[in-house]
Amino acid sequence: MPYTPTDYAPYDFANRRHIGPSEAEMAEMLATLGVSSLDELIAQAVPQGIRQAEPLDFGPAKSEQRALATMRDVSKKNQVLVSMLGQGYHGTVTPPVIQRNIFENPAWYTAYTPYQPEISQGRLEALLNFQTMVADLTALDVANASLLDEATAAAEAMALAQRSSKSKSTTFFVDHHCHAQVIDVVKTRAEPLGWTIQVGNPFTDLNAQEVFGALFQYPGTYGDCHDFTDVITALHEAKALAVMSADLMALTMLKAPGEMGADIAIGNTQRFGVPLGAGGPHAAYMACTDKLKRSLPGRLVGVSIDSHGHRAYRLTLQTREQHIRREKATSNVCTAQALLAVMASMYAVFHGPEGLRAIAQKIHLKATDLAAGLEDAGYTIDQDSFFDTFTVEVGHMQGLIIRAALAEGINLRAVGADHIGITLDEKITRANIEAVWRAFGIARTATYAAPYRLPEALIRTSDYLTHPVFHMNRAEAEMTRYIRRLADRDLALDRAMIPLGSCTMKLNATAEMMPVTWPEFSDIHPFAPMDQQQGYAELVADLSAKLCDVTGYDAISMQPNSGAQGEYAGLLSIRRYHIANGDAGRDICLIPTSAHGTNPASAQMVGYKVVPVAVAENGDIDLEDFRAKAEKYSDTLAACMITYPSTHGVFEETVREVCDITHEFGGQVYIDGANMNAMVGIARPGDVGGDVSHLNLHKTFCIPHGGGGPGMGPIGVKAHLEPHLPGHVAQGTSGAVSAAPWGSPSLLPISWGYILMMGGEGLTQATKVAILNANYIAKRLEGAYDILYSNKNGRIAHECIVDTRPLKDSAHVSVDDVAKRLIDSGFHAPTMSWPVAGTLMVEPTESEPKAELDRFIAAMLSIRAEARDIEEGRLDPENNPLRNAPHTMEDLVSDWDRPYSRQQGCFPPGAFRVDKYWAPVNRVDNVYGDRNVVCSCPPMEDYQEAAE
Ligand SMILES: *Cc1c(COP(=O)(O)O)cnc(C)c1O
């Protein structure tokens, strides 16, 4: 074996934890492939010319205990103070039943985006609860299943307003009382599209005739609660749209955006039980009126029926999304914040409307009490009315008071030179309030007895969360079981391999996950002073240095919250670079037709024109076509976007030429890093010619997918692009792409822990085994299926495209039939119909042991055999196990009148006898769901039926 275990035991543990096949299994697999060593296989799969010169060396791998101890030490360098900083981030109590059973539960966090609805009914229900909760609280018709953060949601709302408004204006108005980071991100996003941002006072500066839309913060960043009804009416008269960024907690007591006439509402749901995490991950929301729903960005869960007419959930209106519409999509959002949306929805289920209102009332009473104490002592509060935030005039005492509060362990917000902002939340105690008074020189006892200070006209009178799901018996026994019931409906990595090509569903090791919920990482406000975030600073610096080593880039920005956001940030830095060089006219982006949908969607967002490049017969980029187009657009070429290894799962020999041609004609090379799992330790995008790449930390670097997010998409850049990376208002710079300076930093301990516990050698070994596992599957499927693309040695990289199209002609078996039949065997289908329609793309990752690969192979071979039975007349062409898949428990116990046995239908090869996974619904009807769009919780009788 090429990999020699050292006598240093922890290194060996590292590999046994993360790498699936044992040494003996690897030897068998290599024999199947007809090679004598892993290195021989790698030499056949990876072109010599792109191999990296030096092996990765991060010192010896750490054991789990040592890595956790290191992490503990670093976490202690963060100082957790009580935050009263506000600005869209609030202290919150994560109900322990949610923390342990969702946030810390692999059944929830290792799930994939619910593209295969039959195995996703649990998380789809939880996300439908989220949508219902948001639609109710905002009093709008439809809400999506989450966006990345409040600031990008505001930018998405601006784009939605622009698409939908009949106004000819190119100006978008932004309330000066929006949070600073929201204003900055909106500016970033408007600039490349040629839209002007006017920041001002909505009541004095807004001329509705001159804008296509306007954004208001409610309550404002300083706490003011304004009624925007008249302003919104004026906007509508001018055919402009109104967007409100609203705090859901405040909406339990205040008149809702929909009730003021707003067309769109957005905001952060963090304070519904999701820890601060120094900025994320949190779920942002977006809700809109019914007539805008077909332009809504992000994922939308809808209600449909299955083949037996039973209710079933699914993603709806997918034709809006990047994976179908590409550069014409409503946004580039792919990974969003599903797990955090699930948590926020469960917080609402847990507390119900009365509980939420009680929490909000208590927060408000803390605020009024604190304000009254300050006023009694002679201070002036700037707001007549407020919910949880106000500002106090303090003159030259600002620094003194803030320092006194710090000494009490409390962060207050400096507003201007002579005001202080104070925001209260669920976690603030009487002792905290008394400490703030002391900082102001006041000795007083908190009573929470001061009167409400909400504007009379804005008191909420309408109902919300009336659906029975928000009125369950709230005994923890019930809550635990509800969460468990939903989790059991889903197939996540804790039960089976999820061989999704391009998505890299690898192990999310428990030891990597543990630090995420440590208070030192999770209870910090993103704008807390930097000297309180030294642990994060150290982690980010070390992780960045290691990622630079891995990628061959010079600098990393941690800001992007997903791969697609990374693409956007990377293209933006390319754009800024061209402009700085006097090349503002460069706006052509070459993208192969095999690219992921986010690539063209992101290019469009920086104002680039997408020019598709053909793919040759063998799956490689058509070099001639590439050169011809680069030459044709030599004056205007801005960039190319390529994926390496290609989305066809092959290391193309010509990658350097593609990069050289792009550079020759003045363009920059964006290498989509989603396939880094085939490269780490073996080749570096920065060496093969890339100027910038994103890394999907939620693919290659072990952050779990969470059922559709969270994610992290940091970008690596060459030195010449470094000055053009995103800035952030909290660091005194601008041009941000996310609300928080480090995106979602509380996820970073996962990737850092992975690297520490693997070491350079372990990471390289992981890459090699990922390639081994994929080649093993490809080899074993030979004869049954064609593998669409391989290199000249017949080898693939870490994934392969399995051609199921011939079955369509020979047996009327569609790729859907194959995918759904895999469910009967207890598998999540591979990536379907991308990048080639009608095929499956299989990526096993290094984490899967041989037995699991063999189980999958057995399932795939059995499907081929069933298709052959159809071809040869042994199975009915219509009424067969493939067409009827997935089979449910109900099928099994109902009158069985099928021309094949129960055994064959329900227990195909791969299915476990005892631990059989049963899909809770039969095949979901997509067409019905798109014709009858229902995006909130259906009536309770249906739940009853499902529970029976
Ligand atoms: C996953 C993926 C993306 C998008 O990443 P998100 O984090 O989902 O936004 C982009 N390109 C490729 C090739 C991918 O596989």
XYZ file of N, CA and C in Angstrom, residues 108-242:
405
model
N -30.895 15.469 10.972
C -31.297 16.752 10.372
C -30.137 17.408 9.635
N -28.957 17.438 10.259
C -27.933 18.276 9.627
C -27.213 17.608 8.469
N -27.300 16.277 8.329
C -26.597 15.663 7.194
C -27.501 15.435 5.979
N -28.712 15.942 6.025
C -29.613 15.748 4.877
C -29.206 16.673 3.727
N -29.653 16.309 2.547
C -29.384 17.125 1.365
C -30.614 17.979 1.048
N -30.447 18.936 0.162
C -31.549 19.740 -0.362
C -32.672 18.814 -0.873
N -33.900 19.114 -0.547
C -34.988 18.162 -0.847
C -35.409 18.080 -2.312
N -34.458 17.831 -3.190
C -34.814 17.663 -4.601
C -35.534 16.346 -4.855
N -35.271 15.328 -4.031
C -35.982 14.050 -4.150
C -37.066 14.077 -3.069
N -38.249 14.546 -3.407
C -39.234 14.823 -2.356
C -39.654 13.589 -1.554
N -39.644 12.413 -2.175
C -40.163 11.232 -1.475
C -39.338 10.892 -0.244
N -38.057 11.256 -0.232
C -37.230 10.942 0.928
C -36.962 12.207 1.757
N -37.753 13.256 1.528
C -37.505 14.547 2.187
C -38.748 15.116 2.849
N -39.758 14.271 3.071
C -41.032 14.805 3.553
C -40.916 15.477 4.916
N -40.010 15.010 5.763
C -39.863 15.594 7.096
C -39.358 17.019 7.032
N -38.219 17.208 6.336
C -37.706 18.579 6.296
C -38.586 19.473 5.451
N -39.252 18.902 4.447
C -40.173 19.728 3.656
C -41.322 20.226 4.535
N -41.807 19.376 5.439
C -42.876 19.843 6.339
C -42.358 20.958 7.249
N -41.145 20.759 7.790
C -40.591 21.782 8.682
C -40.387 23.101 7.930
N -39.962 23.013 6.672
C -39.757 24.234 5.887
C -41.093 24.865 5.502
N -42.104 24.032 5.305
C -43.441 24.578 5.032
C -43.953 25.314 6.275
N -43.646 24.776 7.449
C -43.985 25.484 8.687
C -43.286 26.845 8.716
N -42.024 26.843 8.289
C -41.259 28.105 8.246
C -41.956 29.102 7.324
N -42.315 28.636 6.136
C -42.972 29.532 5.174
C -44.298 30.059 5.726
N -45.032 29.176 6.389
C -46.323 29.581 6.959
C -46.108 30.625 8.059
N -45.104 30.360 8.901
C -44.787 31.281 9.996
C -44.440 32.676 9.442
N -43.613 32.707 8.409
C -43.181 33.992 7.846
C -44.358 34.696 7.169
N -45.108 33.933 6.377
C -46.245 34.545 5.679
C -47.233 35.128 6.692
N -47.500 34.384 7.774
C -48.424 34.860 8.811
C -47.912 36.130 9.482
N -46.665 36.091 9.933
C -46.154 37.218 10.716
C -46.011 38.472 9.860
N -45.683 38.301 8.582
C -45.535 39.478 7.720
C -46.860 39.876 7.078
N -47.886 39.017 7.213
C -49.183 39.237 6.556
C -49.027 39.373 5.041
N -48.196 38.522 4.478
C -48.069 38.449 3.017
C -48.488 37.044 2.582
N -48.615 36.846 1.264
C -49.219 35.601 0.784
C -48.262 34.411 0.757
N -47.052 34.664 0.323
C -46.130 33.560 0.062
C -44.760 33.881 0.655
N -44.131 32.886 1.276
C -42.756 33.075 1.751
C -41.907 31.936 1.231
N -40.638 32.206 0.965
C -39.763 31.128 0.498
C -39.141 30.400 1.686
N -38.339 29.382 1.363
C -37.826 28.486 2.407
C -36.494 28.941 2.984
N -36.136 30.186 2.839
C -34.974 30.872 3.403
C -34.060 31.448 2.345
N -33.364 32.518 2.762
C -32.281 33.102 1.967
C -31.067 33.175 2.876
N -29.971 33.724 2.348
C -28.691 33.554 3.056
C -28.512 34.452 4.265
N -28.876 35.725 4.154
C -28.830 36.624 5.312
C -29.685 37.848 4.986
N -29.891 38.679 5.996
C -30.810 39.810 5.812
C -30.337 40.746 4.700
N -29.021 40.990 4.646
C -28.502 41.967 3.684
C -28.651 41.461 2.248
N -28.311 40.183 2.015
C -28.478 39.674 0.647
C -29.956 39.520 0.316
N -30.772 39.241 1.336
C -32.217 39.166 1.077
C -32.728 40.533 0.628
N -32.197 41.604 1.226
C -32.590 42.954 0.813
C -32.194 43.181 -0.645
N -31.000 42.718 -1.002
C -30.538 42.888 -2.381
C -31.388 42.063 -3.347
N -31.763 40.852 -2.919
C -32.640 40.018 -3.757
C -34.001 40.694 -3.921
N -34.464 41.341 -2.839
C -35.758 42.027 -2.910
C -35.684 43.200 -3.883
N -34.555 43.881 -3.860
C -34.363 44.983 -4.817
C -34.459 44.442 -6.245
N -33.785 43.321 -6.495
C -33.806 42.745 -7.844
C -35.216 42.285 -8.216
N -35.922 41.725 -7.253
C -37.304 41.305 -7.496
C -38.176 42.517 -7.825
N -37.969 43.601 -7.084
C -38.730 44.831 -7.338
C -38.421 45.348 -8.740
N -37.156 45.302 -9.112
C -36.765 45.807 -10.431
C -37.408 44.968 -11.540
N -37.404 43.651 -11.356
C -37.997 42.752 -12.361
C -39.500 42.985 -12.500
N -40.134 43.304 -11.373
C -41.597 43.297 -11.348
C -42.222 44.669 -11.528
N -41.459 45.711 -11.265
C -42.043 47.050 -11.293
C -42.219 47.522 -12.730
N -43.262 48.299 -12.958
C -43.475 48.844 -14.296
C -42.844 50.232 -14.412
N -42.185 50.670 -13.341
C -41.524 51.969 -13.377
C -40.307 51.914 -14.300
N -40.032 53.015 -14.962
C -38.886 53.063 -15.874
C -37.593 53.443 -15.139
N -37.734 53.822 -13.890
C -36.586 54.317 -13.132
C -35.531 53.231 -12.926
N -34.298 53.648 -12.735
C -33.236 52.700 -12.376
C -32.722 53.011 -10.967
N -33.506 53.764 -10.212
C -33.089 54.127 -8.853
C -33.896 53.341 -7.815
N -33.177 52.883 -6.800
C -33.812 52.176 -5.685
C -33.544 52.997 -4.438
N -34.603 53.242 -3.681
C -34.480 54.060 -2.479
C -34.235 53.172 -1.256
N -33.289 53.584 -0.419
C -33.011 52.815 0.794
C -33.119 53.733 2.015
N -33.989 53.360 2.905
C -34.203 54.057 4.176
C -32.851 54.248 4.886
N -32.573 55.458 5.308
C -31.316 55.699 6.031
C -31.284 55.001 7.388
N -32.442 54.521 7.814
C -32.473 53.758 9.064
C -32.372 52.251 8.845
N -31.952 51.846 7.640
C -31.607 50.436 7.457
C -30.276 50.185 8.161
N -30.042 48.938 8.543
C -28.753 48.600 9.142
C -27.633 48.891 8.136
N -26.511 49.346 8.645
C -25.419 49.787 7.762
C -24.968 48.670 6.821
N -24.899 47.430 7.343
C -24.421 46.334 6.485
C -25.436 46.017 5.386
N -26.718 46.269 5.656
C -27.745 46.044 4.634
C -27.574 47.068 3.511
N -27.382 48.326 3.906
C -27.195 49.375 2.903
C -25.975 49.066 2.045
N -24.913 48.609 2.687
C -23.673 48.360 1.940
C -23.835 47.227 0.933
N -24.448 46.122 1.360
C -24.620 44.989 0.441
C -25.553 45.374 -0.714
N -26.595 46.135 -0.404
C -27.503 46.569 -1.473
C -26.745 47.431 -2.483
N -25.861 48.291 -1.985
C -25.054 49.112 -2.901
C -24.145 48.239 -3.766
N -23.489 47.264 -3.109
C -22.612 46.355 -3.857
C -23.377 45.715 -5.012
N -24.586 45.241 -4.689
C -25.329 44.470 -5.684
C -25.928 45.354 -6.775
N -26.197 46.626 -6.451
C -26.830 47.516 -7.436
C -25.821 47.999 -8.475
N -24.622 48.247 -8.020
C -23.636 48.936 -8.862
C -23.375 48.255 -10.207
N -23.042 46.950 -10.238
C -22.752 46.336 -11.538
C -23.954 46.285 -12.472
N -25.148 46.397 -11.900
C -26.342 46.312 -12.734
C -26.786 47.692 -13.209
N -26.031 48.710 -12.800
C -26.320 50.059 -13.267
C -27.475 50.719 -12.545
N -27.821 50.229 -11.375
C -28.896 50.845 -10.616
C -28.302 51.826 -9.603
N -29.014 52.920 -9.372
C -28.551 53.927 -8.424
C -29.243 53.696 -7.085
N -28.477 53.815 -6.014
C -29.062 53.698 -4.675
C -29.158 55.088 -4.078
N -30.379 55.446 -3.679
C -30.560 56.721 -2.987
C -30.873 56.420 -1.528
N -29.970 56.826 -0.640
C -30.184 56.596 0.783
C -30.763 57.864 1.391
N -31.855 57.745 2.117
C -32.431 58.956 2.701
C -33.569 58.656 3.645
N -34.217 59.731 4.064
C -35.361 59.651 4.967
C -36.621 59.436 4.129
N -37.316 58.312 4.350
C -38.470 57.994 3.499
C -39.566 59.058 3.560
N -39.633 59.810 4.668
C -40.735 60.745 4.835
C -40.421 62.125 4.266
N -39.154 62.368 3.969
C -38.820 63.694 3.446
C -38.036 63.623 2.137
N -37.330 62.534 1.890
C -36.438 62.488 0.721
C -36.949 61.640 -0.432
N -37.988 60.851 -0.203
C -38.396 59.875 -1.216
C -39.404 60.466 -2.183
N -39.016 60.536 -3.454
C -39.968 60.912 -4.491
C -40.335 59.648 -5.261
N -41.546 59.176 -5.014
C -41.958 57.868 -5.543
C -41.850 57.797 -7.060
N -42.010 58.927 -7.713
C -41.956 58.940 -9.186
C -40.568 58.586 -9.704
N -39.563 58.731 -8.858
C -38.191 58.601 -9.346
C -37.515 57.295 -8.985
N -38.275 56.324 -8.484
C -37.657 55.059 -8.074
C -38.473 53.871 -8.576
N -37.806 52.718 -8.715
C -38.568 51.512 -9.054
C -38.967 50.746 -7.796
N -38.389 51.144 -6.686
C -38.743 50.492 -5.437
C -38.050 51.163 -4.275
N -38.466 50.777 -3.071
C -37.853 51.357 -1.880
C -37.818 50.316 -0.769
N -36.784 50.416 0.048
C -36.591 49.490 1.173
C -36.659 50.266 2.485
N -37.481 49.778 3.403
C -37.587 50.401 4.737
C -37.248 49.382 5.803
N -36.611 49.851 6.860
C -36.306 48.951 7.987
C -37.357 49.162 9.073
N -37.851 48.035 9.626
C -38.981 48.119 10.562
C -38.827 47.090 11.653
N -38.590 47.498 12.897
C -38.244 48.850 13.324
C -36.870 49.243 12.762
N -36.625 50.542 12.725
C -35.368 51.047 12.175
C -34.167 50.646 13.009
N -32.988 50.844 12.447
C -31.762 50.415 13.131
C -31.578 51.125 14.474
N -32.177 52.323 14.635
C -32.085 53.018 15.933
C -33.327 52.785 16.782
N -34.241 51.985 16.255
C -35.383 51.581 17.061
C -36.717 52.189 16.685
N -36.712 53.252 15.853
C -37.974 53.919 15.524
C -38.960 52.969 14.858
N -40.237 53.105 15.222
C -41.290 52.315 14.578
C -42.172 53.271 13.785
N -42.026 53.259 12.482
C -42.822 54.171 11.652
C -43.892 53.429 10.894
N -44.956 54.156 10.592
C -46.001 53.621 9.734
C -45.685 54.041 8.301
N -45.437 53.054 7.444
C -45.032 53.358 6.072
C -46.219 53.342 5.097
N -47.435 53.205 5.631
C -48.598 53.028 4.755
C -48.695 54.113 3.680
N -48.563 55.369 4.066
C -48.738 56.449 3.082
C -47.621 56.454 2.057
N -46.413 56.213 2.525
C -45.276 56.185 1.602
C -45.465 55.052 0.588
N -45.964 53.931 1.084
C -46.164 52.772 0.204
C -47.278 53.064 -0.814
N -48.320 53.714 -0.365
C -49.387 54.095 -1.306
C -48.824 54.972 -2.421
N -47.988 55.919 -2.054
C -47.379 56.798 -3.069
C -46.509 55.986 -4.031
N -45.772 55.031 -3.488
C -44.930 54.178 -4.349
C -45.804 53.420 -5.348
N -46.895 52.873 -4.856
C -47.772 52.104 -5.746
C -48.382 52.970 -6.828
N -48.722 54.189 -6.468
C -49.285 55.093 -7.487
C -48.274 55.358 -8.591
N -46.983 55.302 -8.230
C -45.920 55.530 -9.224
C -45.427 54.212 -9.818
N -46.143 53.110 -9.570
C -45.807 51.779 -10.087
C -44.488 51.232 -9.529
N -44.103 51.748 -8.391
C -42.897 51.244 -7.734
C -43.305 50.263 -6.635
N -42.360 49.433 -6.212
C -42.657 48.410 -5.200
C -42.044 48.767 -3.843
N -42.700 48.294 -2.799
C -42.229 48.587 -1.442
C -41.719 47.321 -0.774
